[in-house]
Coordinates of C-alpha atoms in Angstrom, one line a residue:
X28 CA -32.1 18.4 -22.2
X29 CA -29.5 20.5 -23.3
X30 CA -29.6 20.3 -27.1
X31 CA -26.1 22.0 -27.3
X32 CA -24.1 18.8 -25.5
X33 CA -26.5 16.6 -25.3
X34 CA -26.8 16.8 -21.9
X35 CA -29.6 14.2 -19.9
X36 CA -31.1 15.2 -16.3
X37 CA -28.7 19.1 -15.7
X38 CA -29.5 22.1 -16.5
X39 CA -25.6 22.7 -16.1
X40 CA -22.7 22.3 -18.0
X41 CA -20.2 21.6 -15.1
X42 CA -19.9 17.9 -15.6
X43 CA -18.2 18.2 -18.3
X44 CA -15.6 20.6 -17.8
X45 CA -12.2 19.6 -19.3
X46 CA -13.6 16.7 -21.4
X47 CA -13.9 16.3 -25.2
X48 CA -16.7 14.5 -26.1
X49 CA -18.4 13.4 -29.6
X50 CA -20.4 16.1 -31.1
X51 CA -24.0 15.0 -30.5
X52 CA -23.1 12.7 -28.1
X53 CA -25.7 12.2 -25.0
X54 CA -24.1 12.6 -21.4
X55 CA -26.7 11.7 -18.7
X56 CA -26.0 13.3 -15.9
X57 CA -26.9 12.7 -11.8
X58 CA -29.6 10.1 -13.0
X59 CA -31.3 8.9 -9.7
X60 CA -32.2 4.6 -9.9
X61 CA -35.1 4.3 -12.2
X62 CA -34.4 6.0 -15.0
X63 CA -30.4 4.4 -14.6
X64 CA -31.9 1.0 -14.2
X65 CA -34.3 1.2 -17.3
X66 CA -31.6 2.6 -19.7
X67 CA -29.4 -0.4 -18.3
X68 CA -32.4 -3.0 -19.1
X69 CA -32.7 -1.2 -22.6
X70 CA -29.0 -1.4 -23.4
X71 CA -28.7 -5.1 -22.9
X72 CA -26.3 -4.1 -19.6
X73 CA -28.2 -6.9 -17.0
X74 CA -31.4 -8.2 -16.1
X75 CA -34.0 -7.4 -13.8
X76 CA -34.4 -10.2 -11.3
X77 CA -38.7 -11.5 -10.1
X78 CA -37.8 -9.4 -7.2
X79 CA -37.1 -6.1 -9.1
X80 CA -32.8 -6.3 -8.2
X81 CA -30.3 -6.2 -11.0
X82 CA -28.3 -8.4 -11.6
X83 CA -24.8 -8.1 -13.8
X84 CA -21.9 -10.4 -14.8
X85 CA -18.5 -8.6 -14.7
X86 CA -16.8 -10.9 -16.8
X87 CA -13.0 -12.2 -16.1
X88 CA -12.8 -9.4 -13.5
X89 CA -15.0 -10.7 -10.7
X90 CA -12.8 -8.7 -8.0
X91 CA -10.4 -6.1 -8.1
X92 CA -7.2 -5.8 -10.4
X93 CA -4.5 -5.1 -7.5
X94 CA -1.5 -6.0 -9.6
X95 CA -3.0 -3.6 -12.6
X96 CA -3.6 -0.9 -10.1
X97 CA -0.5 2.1 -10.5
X98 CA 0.4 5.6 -9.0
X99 CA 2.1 8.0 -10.9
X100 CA 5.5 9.0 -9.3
X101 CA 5.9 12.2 -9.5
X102 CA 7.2 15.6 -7.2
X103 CA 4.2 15.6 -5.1
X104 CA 4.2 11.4 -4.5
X105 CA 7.7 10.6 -4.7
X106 CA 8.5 11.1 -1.1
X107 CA 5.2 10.7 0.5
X108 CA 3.8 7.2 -1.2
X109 CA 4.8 4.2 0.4
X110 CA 6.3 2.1 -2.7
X111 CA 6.0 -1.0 -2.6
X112 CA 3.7 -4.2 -3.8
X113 CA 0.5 -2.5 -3.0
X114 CA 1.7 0.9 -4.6
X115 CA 3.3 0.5 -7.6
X116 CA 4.7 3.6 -9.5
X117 CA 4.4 4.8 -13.3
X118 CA 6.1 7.4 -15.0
X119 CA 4.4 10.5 -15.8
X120 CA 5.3 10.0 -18.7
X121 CA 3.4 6.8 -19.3
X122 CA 0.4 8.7 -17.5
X123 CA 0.6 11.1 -20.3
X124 CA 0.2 8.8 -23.1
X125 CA -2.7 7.0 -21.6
X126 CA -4.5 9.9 -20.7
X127 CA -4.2 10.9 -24.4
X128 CA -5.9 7.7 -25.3
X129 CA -8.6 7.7 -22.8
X130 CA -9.3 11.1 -23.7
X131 CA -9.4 9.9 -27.5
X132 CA -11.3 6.5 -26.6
X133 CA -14.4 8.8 -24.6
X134 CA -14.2 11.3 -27.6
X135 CA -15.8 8.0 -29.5
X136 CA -18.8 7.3 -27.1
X137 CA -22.0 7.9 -28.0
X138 CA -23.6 7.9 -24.3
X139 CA -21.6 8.5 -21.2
X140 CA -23.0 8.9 -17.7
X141 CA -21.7 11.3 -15.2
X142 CA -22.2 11.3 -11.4
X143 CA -21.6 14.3 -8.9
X144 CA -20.9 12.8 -5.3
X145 CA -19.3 13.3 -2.3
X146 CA -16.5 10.8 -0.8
X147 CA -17.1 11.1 3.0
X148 CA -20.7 12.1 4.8
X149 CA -18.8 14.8 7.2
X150 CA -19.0 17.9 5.5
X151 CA -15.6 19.4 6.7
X152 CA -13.4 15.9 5.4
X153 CA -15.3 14.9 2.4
X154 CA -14.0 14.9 -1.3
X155 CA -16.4 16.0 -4.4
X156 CA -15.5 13.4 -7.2
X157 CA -17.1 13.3 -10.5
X158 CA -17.1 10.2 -12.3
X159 CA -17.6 9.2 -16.1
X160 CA -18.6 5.7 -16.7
X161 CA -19.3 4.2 -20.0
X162 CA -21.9 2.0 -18.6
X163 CA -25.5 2.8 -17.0
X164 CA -25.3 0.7 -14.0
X165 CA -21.5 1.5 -13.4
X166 CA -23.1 4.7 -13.1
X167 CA -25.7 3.5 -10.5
X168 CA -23.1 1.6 -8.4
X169 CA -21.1 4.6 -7.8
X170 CA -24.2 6.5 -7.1
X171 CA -25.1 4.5 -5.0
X172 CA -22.2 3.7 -3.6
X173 CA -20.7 7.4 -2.8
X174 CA -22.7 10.4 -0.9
X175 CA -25.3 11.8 -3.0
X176 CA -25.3 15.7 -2.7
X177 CA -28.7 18.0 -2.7
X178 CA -30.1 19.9 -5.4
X179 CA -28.4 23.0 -3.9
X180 CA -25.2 21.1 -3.1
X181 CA -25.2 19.8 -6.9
X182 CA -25.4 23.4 -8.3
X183 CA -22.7 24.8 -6.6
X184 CA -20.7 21.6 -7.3
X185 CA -17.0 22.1 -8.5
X186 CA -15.1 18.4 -8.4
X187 CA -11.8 17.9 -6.7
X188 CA -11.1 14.7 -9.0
X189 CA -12.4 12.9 -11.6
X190 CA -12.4 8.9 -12.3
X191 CA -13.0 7.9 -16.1
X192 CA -14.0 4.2 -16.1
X193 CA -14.1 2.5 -19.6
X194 CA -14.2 -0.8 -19.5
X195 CA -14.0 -1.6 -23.1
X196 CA -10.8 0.6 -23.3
X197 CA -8.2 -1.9 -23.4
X198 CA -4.3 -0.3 -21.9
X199 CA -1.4 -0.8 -24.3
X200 CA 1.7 -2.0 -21.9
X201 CA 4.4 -1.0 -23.6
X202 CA 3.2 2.7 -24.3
X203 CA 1.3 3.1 -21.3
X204 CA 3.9 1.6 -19.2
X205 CA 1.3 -1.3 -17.0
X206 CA 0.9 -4.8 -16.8
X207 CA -1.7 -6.0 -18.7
X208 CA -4.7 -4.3 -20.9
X209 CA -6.3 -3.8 -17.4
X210 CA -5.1 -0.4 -15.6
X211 CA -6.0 1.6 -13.0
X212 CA -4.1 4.5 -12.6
X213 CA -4.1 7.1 -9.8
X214 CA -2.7 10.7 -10.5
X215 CA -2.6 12.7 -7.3
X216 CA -1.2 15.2 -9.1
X217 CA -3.6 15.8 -11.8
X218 CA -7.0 14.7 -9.4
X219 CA -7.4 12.0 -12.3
X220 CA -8.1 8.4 -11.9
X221 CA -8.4 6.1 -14.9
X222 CA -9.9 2.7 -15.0
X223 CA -9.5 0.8 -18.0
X224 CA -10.4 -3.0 -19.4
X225 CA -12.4 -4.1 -16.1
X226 CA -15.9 -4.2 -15.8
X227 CA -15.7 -5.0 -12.1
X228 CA -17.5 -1.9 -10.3
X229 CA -15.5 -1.8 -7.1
X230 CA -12.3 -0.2 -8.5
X231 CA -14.1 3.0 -9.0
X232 CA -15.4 2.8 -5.1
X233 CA -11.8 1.7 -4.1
X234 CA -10.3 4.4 -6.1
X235 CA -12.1 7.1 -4.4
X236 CA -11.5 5.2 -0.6
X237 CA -7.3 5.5 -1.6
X238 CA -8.1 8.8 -2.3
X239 CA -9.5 10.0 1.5
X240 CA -6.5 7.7 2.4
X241 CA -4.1 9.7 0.7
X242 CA -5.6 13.2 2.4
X243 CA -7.0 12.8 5.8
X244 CA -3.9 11.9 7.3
X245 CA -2.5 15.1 6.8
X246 CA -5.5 16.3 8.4
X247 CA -5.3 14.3 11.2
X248 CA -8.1 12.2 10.5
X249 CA -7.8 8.5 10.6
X250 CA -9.0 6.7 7.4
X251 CA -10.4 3.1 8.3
X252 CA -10.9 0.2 6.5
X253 CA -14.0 -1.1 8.6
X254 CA -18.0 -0.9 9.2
X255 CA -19.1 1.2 12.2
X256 CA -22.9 0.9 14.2
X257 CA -23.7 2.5 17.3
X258 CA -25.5 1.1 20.3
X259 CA -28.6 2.1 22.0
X260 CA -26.5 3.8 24.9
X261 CA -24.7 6.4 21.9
X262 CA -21.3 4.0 21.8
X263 CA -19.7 3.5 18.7
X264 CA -17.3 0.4 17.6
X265 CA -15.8 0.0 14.8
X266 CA -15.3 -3.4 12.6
X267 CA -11.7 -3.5 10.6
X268 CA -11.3 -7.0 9.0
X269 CA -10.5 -8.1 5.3
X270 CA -12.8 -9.3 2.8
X271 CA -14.5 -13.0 4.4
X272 CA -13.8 -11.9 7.9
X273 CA -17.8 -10.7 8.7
X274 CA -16.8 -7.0 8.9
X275 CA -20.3 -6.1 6.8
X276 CA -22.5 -9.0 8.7
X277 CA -21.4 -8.4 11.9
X278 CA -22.4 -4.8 11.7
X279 CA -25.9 -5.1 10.2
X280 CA -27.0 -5.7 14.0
X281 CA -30.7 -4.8 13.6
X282 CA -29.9 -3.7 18.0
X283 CA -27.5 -1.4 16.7
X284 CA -27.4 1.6 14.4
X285 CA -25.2 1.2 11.3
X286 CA -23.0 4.1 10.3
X287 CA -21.4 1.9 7.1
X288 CA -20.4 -1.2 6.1
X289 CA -16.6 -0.7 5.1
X290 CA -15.0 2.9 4.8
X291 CA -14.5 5.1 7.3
X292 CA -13.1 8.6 9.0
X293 CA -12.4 9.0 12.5
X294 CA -11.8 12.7 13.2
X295 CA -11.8 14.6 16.4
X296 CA -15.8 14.4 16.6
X297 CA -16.9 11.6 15.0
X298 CA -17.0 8.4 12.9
X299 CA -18.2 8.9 10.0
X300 CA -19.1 6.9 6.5
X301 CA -16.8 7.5 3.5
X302 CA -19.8 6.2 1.4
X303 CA -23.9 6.4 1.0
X304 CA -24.0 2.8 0.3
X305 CA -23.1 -1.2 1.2
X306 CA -21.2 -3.2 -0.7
X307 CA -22.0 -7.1 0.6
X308 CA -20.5 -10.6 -0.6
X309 CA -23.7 -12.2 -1.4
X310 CA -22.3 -16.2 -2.0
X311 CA -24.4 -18.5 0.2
X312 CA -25.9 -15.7 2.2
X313 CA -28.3 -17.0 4.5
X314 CA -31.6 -15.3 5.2
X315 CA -31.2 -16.7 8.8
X316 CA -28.0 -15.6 9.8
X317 CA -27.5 -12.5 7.8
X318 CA -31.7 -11.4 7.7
X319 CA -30.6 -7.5 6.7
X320 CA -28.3 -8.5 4.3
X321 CA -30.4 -10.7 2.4
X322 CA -33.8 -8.8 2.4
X323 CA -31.6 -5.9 0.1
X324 CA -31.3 -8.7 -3.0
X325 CA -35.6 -8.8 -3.2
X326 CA -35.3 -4.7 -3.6
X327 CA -35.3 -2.4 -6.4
X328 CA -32.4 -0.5 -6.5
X329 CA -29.7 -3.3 -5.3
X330 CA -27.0 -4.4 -8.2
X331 CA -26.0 -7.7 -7.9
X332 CA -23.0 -9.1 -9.5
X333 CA -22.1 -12.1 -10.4
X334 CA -25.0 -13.9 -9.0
X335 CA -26.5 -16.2 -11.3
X336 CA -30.1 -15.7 -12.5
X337 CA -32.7 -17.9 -14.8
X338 CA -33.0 -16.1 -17.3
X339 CA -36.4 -17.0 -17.8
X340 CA -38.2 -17.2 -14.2
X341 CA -35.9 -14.3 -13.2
X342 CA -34.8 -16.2 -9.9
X343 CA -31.4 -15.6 -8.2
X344 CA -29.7 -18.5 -7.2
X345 CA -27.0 -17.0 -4.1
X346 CA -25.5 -20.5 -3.6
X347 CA -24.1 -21.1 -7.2
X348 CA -20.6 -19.4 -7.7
X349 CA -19.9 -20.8 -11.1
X350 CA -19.8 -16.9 -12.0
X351 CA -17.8 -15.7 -8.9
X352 CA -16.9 -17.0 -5.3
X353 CA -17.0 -13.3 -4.9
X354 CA -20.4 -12.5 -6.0
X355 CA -21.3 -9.0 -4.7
X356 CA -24.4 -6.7 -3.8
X357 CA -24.3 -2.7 -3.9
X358 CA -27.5 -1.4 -1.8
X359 CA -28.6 2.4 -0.1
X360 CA -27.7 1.9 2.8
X361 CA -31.2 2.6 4.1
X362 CA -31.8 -0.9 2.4
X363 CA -30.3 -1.7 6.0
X364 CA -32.9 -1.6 8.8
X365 CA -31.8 1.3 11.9
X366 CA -29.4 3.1 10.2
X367 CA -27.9 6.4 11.1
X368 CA -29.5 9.9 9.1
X369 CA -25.9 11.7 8.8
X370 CA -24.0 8.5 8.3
X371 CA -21.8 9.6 11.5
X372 CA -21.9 8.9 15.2
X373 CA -19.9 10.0 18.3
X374 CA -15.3 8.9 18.1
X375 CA -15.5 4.6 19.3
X376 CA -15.8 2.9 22.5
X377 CA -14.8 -0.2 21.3
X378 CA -12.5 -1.4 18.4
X379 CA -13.0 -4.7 16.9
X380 CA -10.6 -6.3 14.7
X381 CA -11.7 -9.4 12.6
X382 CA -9.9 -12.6 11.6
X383 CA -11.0 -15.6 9.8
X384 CA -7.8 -17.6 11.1
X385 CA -8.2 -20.8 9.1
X386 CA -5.4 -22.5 11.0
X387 CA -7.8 -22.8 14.3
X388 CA -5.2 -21.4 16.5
X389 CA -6.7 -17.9 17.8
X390 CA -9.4 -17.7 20.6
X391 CA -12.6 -16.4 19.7
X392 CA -12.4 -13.3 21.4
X393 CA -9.2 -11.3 22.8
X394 CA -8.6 -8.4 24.6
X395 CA -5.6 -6.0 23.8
X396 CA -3.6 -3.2 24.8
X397 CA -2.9 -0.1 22.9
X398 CA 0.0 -1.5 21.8
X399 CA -0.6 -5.2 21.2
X400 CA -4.0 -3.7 19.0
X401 CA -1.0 -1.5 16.6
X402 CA 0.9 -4.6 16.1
X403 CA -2.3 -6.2 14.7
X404 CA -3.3 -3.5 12.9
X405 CA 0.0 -3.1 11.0
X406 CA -0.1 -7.3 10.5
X407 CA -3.8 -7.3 9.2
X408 CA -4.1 -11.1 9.4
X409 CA -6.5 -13.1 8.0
X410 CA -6.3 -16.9 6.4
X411 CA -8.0 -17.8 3.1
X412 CA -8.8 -21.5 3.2
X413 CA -7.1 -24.3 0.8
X414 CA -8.0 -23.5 -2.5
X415 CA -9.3 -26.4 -5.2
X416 CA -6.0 -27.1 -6.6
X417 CA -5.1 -31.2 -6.2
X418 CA -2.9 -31.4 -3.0
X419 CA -3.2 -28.1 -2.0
X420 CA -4.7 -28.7 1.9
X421 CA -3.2 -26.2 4.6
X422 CA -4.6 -22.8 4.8
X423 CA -2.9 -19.7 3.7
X424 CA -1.9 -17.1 5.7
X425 CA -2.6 -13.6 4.4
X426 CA -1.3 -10.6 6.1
X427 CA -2.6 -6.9 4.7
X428 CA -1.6 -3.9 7.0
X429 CA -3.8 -1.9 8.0
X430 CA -6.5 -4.3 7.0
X431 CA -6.5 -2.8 3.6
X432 CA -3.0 -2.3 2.2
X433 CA -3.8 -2.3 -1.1
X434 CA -5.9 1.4 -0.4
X435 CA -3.2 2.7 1.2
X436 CA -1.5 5.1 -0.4
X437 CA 1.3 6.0 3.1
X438 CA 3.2 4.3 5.1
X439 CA 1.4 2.0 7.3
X440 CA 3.0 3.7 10.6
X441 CA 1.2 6.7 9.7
X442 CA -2.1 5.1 9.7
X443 CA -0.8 2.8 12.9
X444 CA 0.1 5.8 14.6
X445 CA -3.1 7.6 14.5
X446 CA -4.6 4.3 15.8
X447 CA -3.0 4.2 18.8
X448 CA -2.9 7.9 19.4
X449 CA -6.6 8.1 19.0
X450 CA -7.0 4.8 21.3
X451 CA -5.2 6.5 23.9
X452 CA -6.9 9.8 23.7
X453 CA -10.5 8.2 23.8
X454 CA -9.5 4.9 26.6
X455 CA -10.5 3.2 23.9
X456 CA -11.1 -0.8 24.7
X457 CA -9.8 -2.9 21.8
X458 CA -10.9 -6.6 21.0
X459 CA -9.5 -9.5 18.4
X460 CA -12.5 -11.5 17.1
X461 CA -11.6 -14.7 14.8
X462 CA -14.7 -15.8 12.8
X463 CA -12.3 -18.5 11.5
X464 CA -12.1 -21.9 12.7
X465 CA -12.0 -23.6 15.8
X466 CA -11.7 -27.5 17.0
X467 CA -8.6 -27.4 14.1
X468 CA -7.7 -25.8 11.2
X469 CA -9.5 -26.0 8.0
X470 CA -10.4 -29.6 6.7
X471 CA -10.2 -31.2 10.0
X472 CA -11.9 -28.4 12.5
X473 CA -15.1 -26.0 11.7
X474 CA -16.0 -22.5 11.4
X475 CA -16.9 -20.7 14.2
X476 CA -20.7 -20.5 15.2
X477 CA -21.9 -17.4 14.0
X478 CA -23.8 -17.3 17.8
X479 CA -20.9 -18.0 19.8
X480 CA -19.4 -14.7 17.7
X481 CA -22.5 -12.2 18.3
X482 CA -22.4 -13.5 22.1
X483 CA -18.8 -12.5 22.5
X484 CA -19.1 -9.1 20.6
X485 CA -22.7 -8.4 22.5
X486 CA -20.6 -9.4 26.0
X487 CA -17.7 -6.9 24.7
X488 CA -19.9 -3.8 23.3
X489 CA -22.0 -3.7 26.1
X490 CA -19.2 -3.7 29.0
X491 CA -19.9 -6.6 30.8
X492 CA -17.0 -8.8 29.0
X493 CA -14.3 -6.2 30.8
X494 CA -15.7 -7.7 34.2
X495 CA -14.8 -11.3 33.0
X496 CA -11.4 -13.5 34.5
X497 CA -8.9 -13.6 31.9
X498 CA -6.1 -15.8 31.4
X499 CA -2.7 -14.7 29.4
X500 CA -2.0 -16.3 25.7
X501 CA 1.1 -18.2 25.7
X502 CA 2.0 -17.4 22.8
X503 CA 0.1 -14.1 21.6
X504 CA 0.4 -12.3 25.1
X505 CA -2.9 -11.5 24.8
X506 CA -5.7 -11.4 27.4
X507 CA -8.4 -14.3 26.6
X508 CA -11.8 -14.7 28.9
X509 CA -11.8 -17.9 30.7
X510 CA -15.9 -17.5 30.6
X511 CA -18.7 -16.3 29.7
X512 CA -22.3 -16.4 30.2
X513 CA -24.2 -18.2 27.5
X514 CA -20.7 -19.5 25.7
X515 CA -19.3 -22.8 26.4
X516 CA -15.8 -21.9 28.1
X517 CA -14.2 -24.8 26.2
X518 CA -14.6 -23.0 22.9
X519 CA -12.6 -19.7 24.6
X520 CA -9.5 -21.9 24.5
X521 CA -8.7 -23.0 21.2
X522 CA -6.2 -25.5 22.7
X523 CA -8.9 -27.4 24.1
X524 CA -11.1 -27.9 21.7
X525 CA -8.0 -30.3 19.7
X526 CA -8.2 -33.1 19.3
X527 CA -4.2 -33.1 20.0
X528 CA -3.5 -30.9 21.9
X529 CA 1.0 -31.1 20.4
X530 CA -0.6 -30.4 17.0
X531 CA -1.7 -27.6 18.3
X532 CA 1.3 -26.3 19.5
X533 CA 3.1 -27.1 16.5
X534 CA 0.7 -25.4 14.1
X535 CA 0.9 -22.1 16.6
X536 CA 4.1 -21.5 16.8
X537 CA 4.2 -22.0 13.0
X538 CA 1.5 -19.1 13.0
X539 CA 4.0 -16.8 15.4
X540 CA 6.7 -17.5 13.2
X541 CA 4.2 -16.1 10.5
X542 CA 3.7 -13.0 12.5
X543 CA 7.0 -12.2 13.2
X544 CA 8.0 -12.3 9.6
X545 CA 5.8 -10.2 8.2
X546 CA 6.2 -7.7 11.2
X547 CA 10.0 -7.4 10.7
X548 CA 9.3 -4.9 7.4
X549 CA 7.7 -2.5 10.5
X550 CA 9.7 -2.4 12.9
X551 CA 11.9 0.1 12.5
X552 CA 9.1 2.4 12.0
X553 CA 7.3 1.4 15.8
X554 CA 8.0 2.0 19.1
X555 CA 9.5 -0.5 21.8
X556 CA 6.5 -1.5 23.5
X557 CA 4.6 -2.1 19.8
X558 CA 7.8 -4.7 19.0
X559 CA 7.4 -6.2 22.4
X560 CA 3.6 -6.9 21.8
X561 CA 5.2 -9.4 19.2
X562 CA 4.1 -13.4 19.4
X563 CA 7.0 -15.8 21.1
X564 CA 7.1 -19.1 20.3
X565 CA 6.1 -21.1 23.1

């Protein structure tokens, strides 16, 4: 300990360079999981589960704050931030005074916790990041989440940026110039995030994703919203899909070796992880279909969120949401059986892009070209089902570009772009998965067997679905198997399995008409042949 700054687990002082803390105050720094987890216990912060996980309620924030999230606008964003609902801007001005405050509101903390890690596993693309939470097991998320550096890495360690997250630090709109008493806001400028009024853990991991997002590209590395594995032959594919899609389950493949479950680079040389750590939805996870996942809330060392515990036989209950629909699990991603040592593996083989279409109209599997896969990229489709309001029944359709707008700081073309450049360089083969429904849309047809998915994806990553007969989408253009071994061939066309086969029609070409909606904000920014991979009406 150093007596001088009360200082916990250094022997330096570098953690907390430019910060002004309370005289006596204790910082623990780079705290590994045990001694994290007991000062959480002992400061009321969660409870240890019968099965030694922890487990934490967030409070109101159960997800992210996207409309409290903000970018400073400034000389060195103005022209190169894409502004806009998923970046919104705030004067520097405003930055100012609630930096002032923040730095005020730590100055009043008698404990903080500091963390020294690495955003991105290869060496010459990564980020150092230190981050100040107020809370003990904020401190193990991001530990776990991030890239934990060595001993010698952590004494030479100088950070690039800095996220303070204060969750009892409520934002002041009028003076601070946000929404609400929840803010996150990004200064590129400064290297300083600040996260105020939630307790939700994954804006700090977000934070440090837009980050990468905002750099590589200028590198020429493409940043990725997706899980990676790698099969026994050395071939990688990557997983983009939004939340609910199965990017994390359908990449715990205990056959294949998992690189990460969500963030990702994809340089000249390799894929590799943005993070040390998995971040799962844990609601109703099954122990039969997701066996990886589900073994990581029995260890010590997971955080689980929002999952509701007894509070006196210390058993989880996954099934009950009255917390959160979007109860969540941070793990080591070690927790995860056949796993890769350097968190890289070779540049893709195979591209796989999720959707849960909740309007039953996509196949199960499609194949596309380099430029039908931009055009999906850029849309980013996905449908959350009906919601519990009274009368609210059909599905809504959710389009986020890139499959992650709100972490991306550019324009989507210059994330699209690298896409298809790096699919073309690499003969990349590229595939449209939807774990959605089939047999109708939600209410009326079901979701899609879980089997029938990990048959088609084990067909496509393994080569043999390239040697199938494929017939031509009507209305997506795409190209969809007409069979394959082990799947029933009725189930490839989605028009089949109807029960009226007009409805169907109807209820696709209102999809296309989706599609081409949201696509008309891109395409002045595309290519010909990336418009003309557009859905018709049929």
């Amino acid at each position: 300990m150093n007596e001088g700054n009360g200082l916990v687990g250094s022997t330096t002082g570098k953690e907390l360079e430019g910060l002004t803390l309370k005289a006596g105050a204790t910082v623990h720094a780079n705290l590994g999981t045990a001694p994290l987890i007991e000062l959480a216990v002992a400061r009321g912060e969660g409870l240890l589960s019968k099965d030694g996980a922890f487990v934490v309620e967030t409070g109101k924030h159960t997800g992210r704050s996207a409309n409290d999230k903000f970018t400073v606008k400034d000389a060195e964003t103005e022209s190169t931030v894409w502004w806009g609902k998923s970046n919104k801007p705030m004067d520097p001005a405003h930055f100012a005074a609630l930096k002032a405050d923040f730095m005020a509101a730590l100055a009043e903390k008698d404990t903080l916790f500091v963390q020294q890690l690495f955003g991105g596993s290869q060496p010459e693309y990564r980020v150092n990041v230190r981050v100040v939470t107020e809370f003990a097991w904020h401190s193990l998320f991001i530990r776990t989440l991030l890239v934990r550096p060595s001993a010698a890495e952590l004494a030479a360690f100088a950070a690039d940026y800095t996220i303070i997250d204060l969750p009892s630090f409520k934002a002041d709109p009028a003076r601070h110039g946000c929404r609400s008493e929840t803010v996150i806001a990004v200064n590129f400028t400064e290297k300083l995030i600040l996260i105020g009024g939630t307790r939700y853990a994954g804006e700090m991991k977000k934070s440090v994703f837009g980050i990468l997002n905002y750099l590589l590209p200028t590198r020429g590395v493409m940043p990725m919203h997706c899980s990676a594995n790698i099969g026994p032959n050395g071939d990688t594919a990557v997983f983009f899909g939004l939340s609910g899609t199965g990017k994390t389950t359908l990449s715990a493949d205990a056959s294949r070796t998992l690189i990460g479950d969500d963030e990702h680079g994809w340089s000249d040389t390799a894929v590799f992880n943005f993070e040390g750590g998995c971040y799962a939805k844990m609601i109703r996870l099954s122990p039969t279909a997701e066996p990886e996942i589900y073994a990581t809330t029995k260890r010590f060392g997971t955080v689980l969120e929002n999952v509701v515990i007894d509070p006196a036989t210390r058993e989880i209950d996954l099934d009950d949401n009255r917390l959160a629909e979007n109860s969540r699990g941070s793990y080591p991603i070690d927790f995860i059986p056949n796993t890769s040592e350097k968190n890289l593996g070779p540049v893709p083989r195979n591209i796989i892009m999720l959707t849960a279409d909740a309007f039953g109209i996509l196949p199960p599997i499609a194949r596309l070209t380099p430029d039908q896969a931009m055009y999906h990229f850029l849309s980013g489709y996905t449908a959350r089902v009906a919601g519990t309001e009274i009368g609210v029944t059909e599905p809504d359709a959710t389009f986020s570009t890139c499959f992650g707008a709100p972490f991306m700081p550019r324009h989507p073309s210059v994330y699209g772009n690298l896409l298809k450049e790096r699919i073309a360089r690499g003969g990349v083969d590229c595939w449209l998965v939807n774990t959605g429904w089939t047999g109708g849309q939600y209410g009326t047809g079901s979701r899609m067997p879980i089997k029938v998915t990990r048959a088609l994806l084990n067909a496509a990553l393994d080569g043999s679905l390239k040697n199938a007969e494929f017939r031509k989408d009507p209305f997506f253009g795409f190209a969809v198997p007409v069979s394959v071994p082990g799947v029933d061939s009725k189930i490839l066309d989605p028009r089949a399995t109807w029960p009226d086969p007009a409805a169907y029609d109807a209820k696709a070409n209102a999809l296309v008409k989706m599609f081409v909606e949201n696509f008309a904000q891109f395409e002045d920014h595309v290519e010909q042949g990336v418009r003309e991979a557009a859905p018709k009406a049929a």
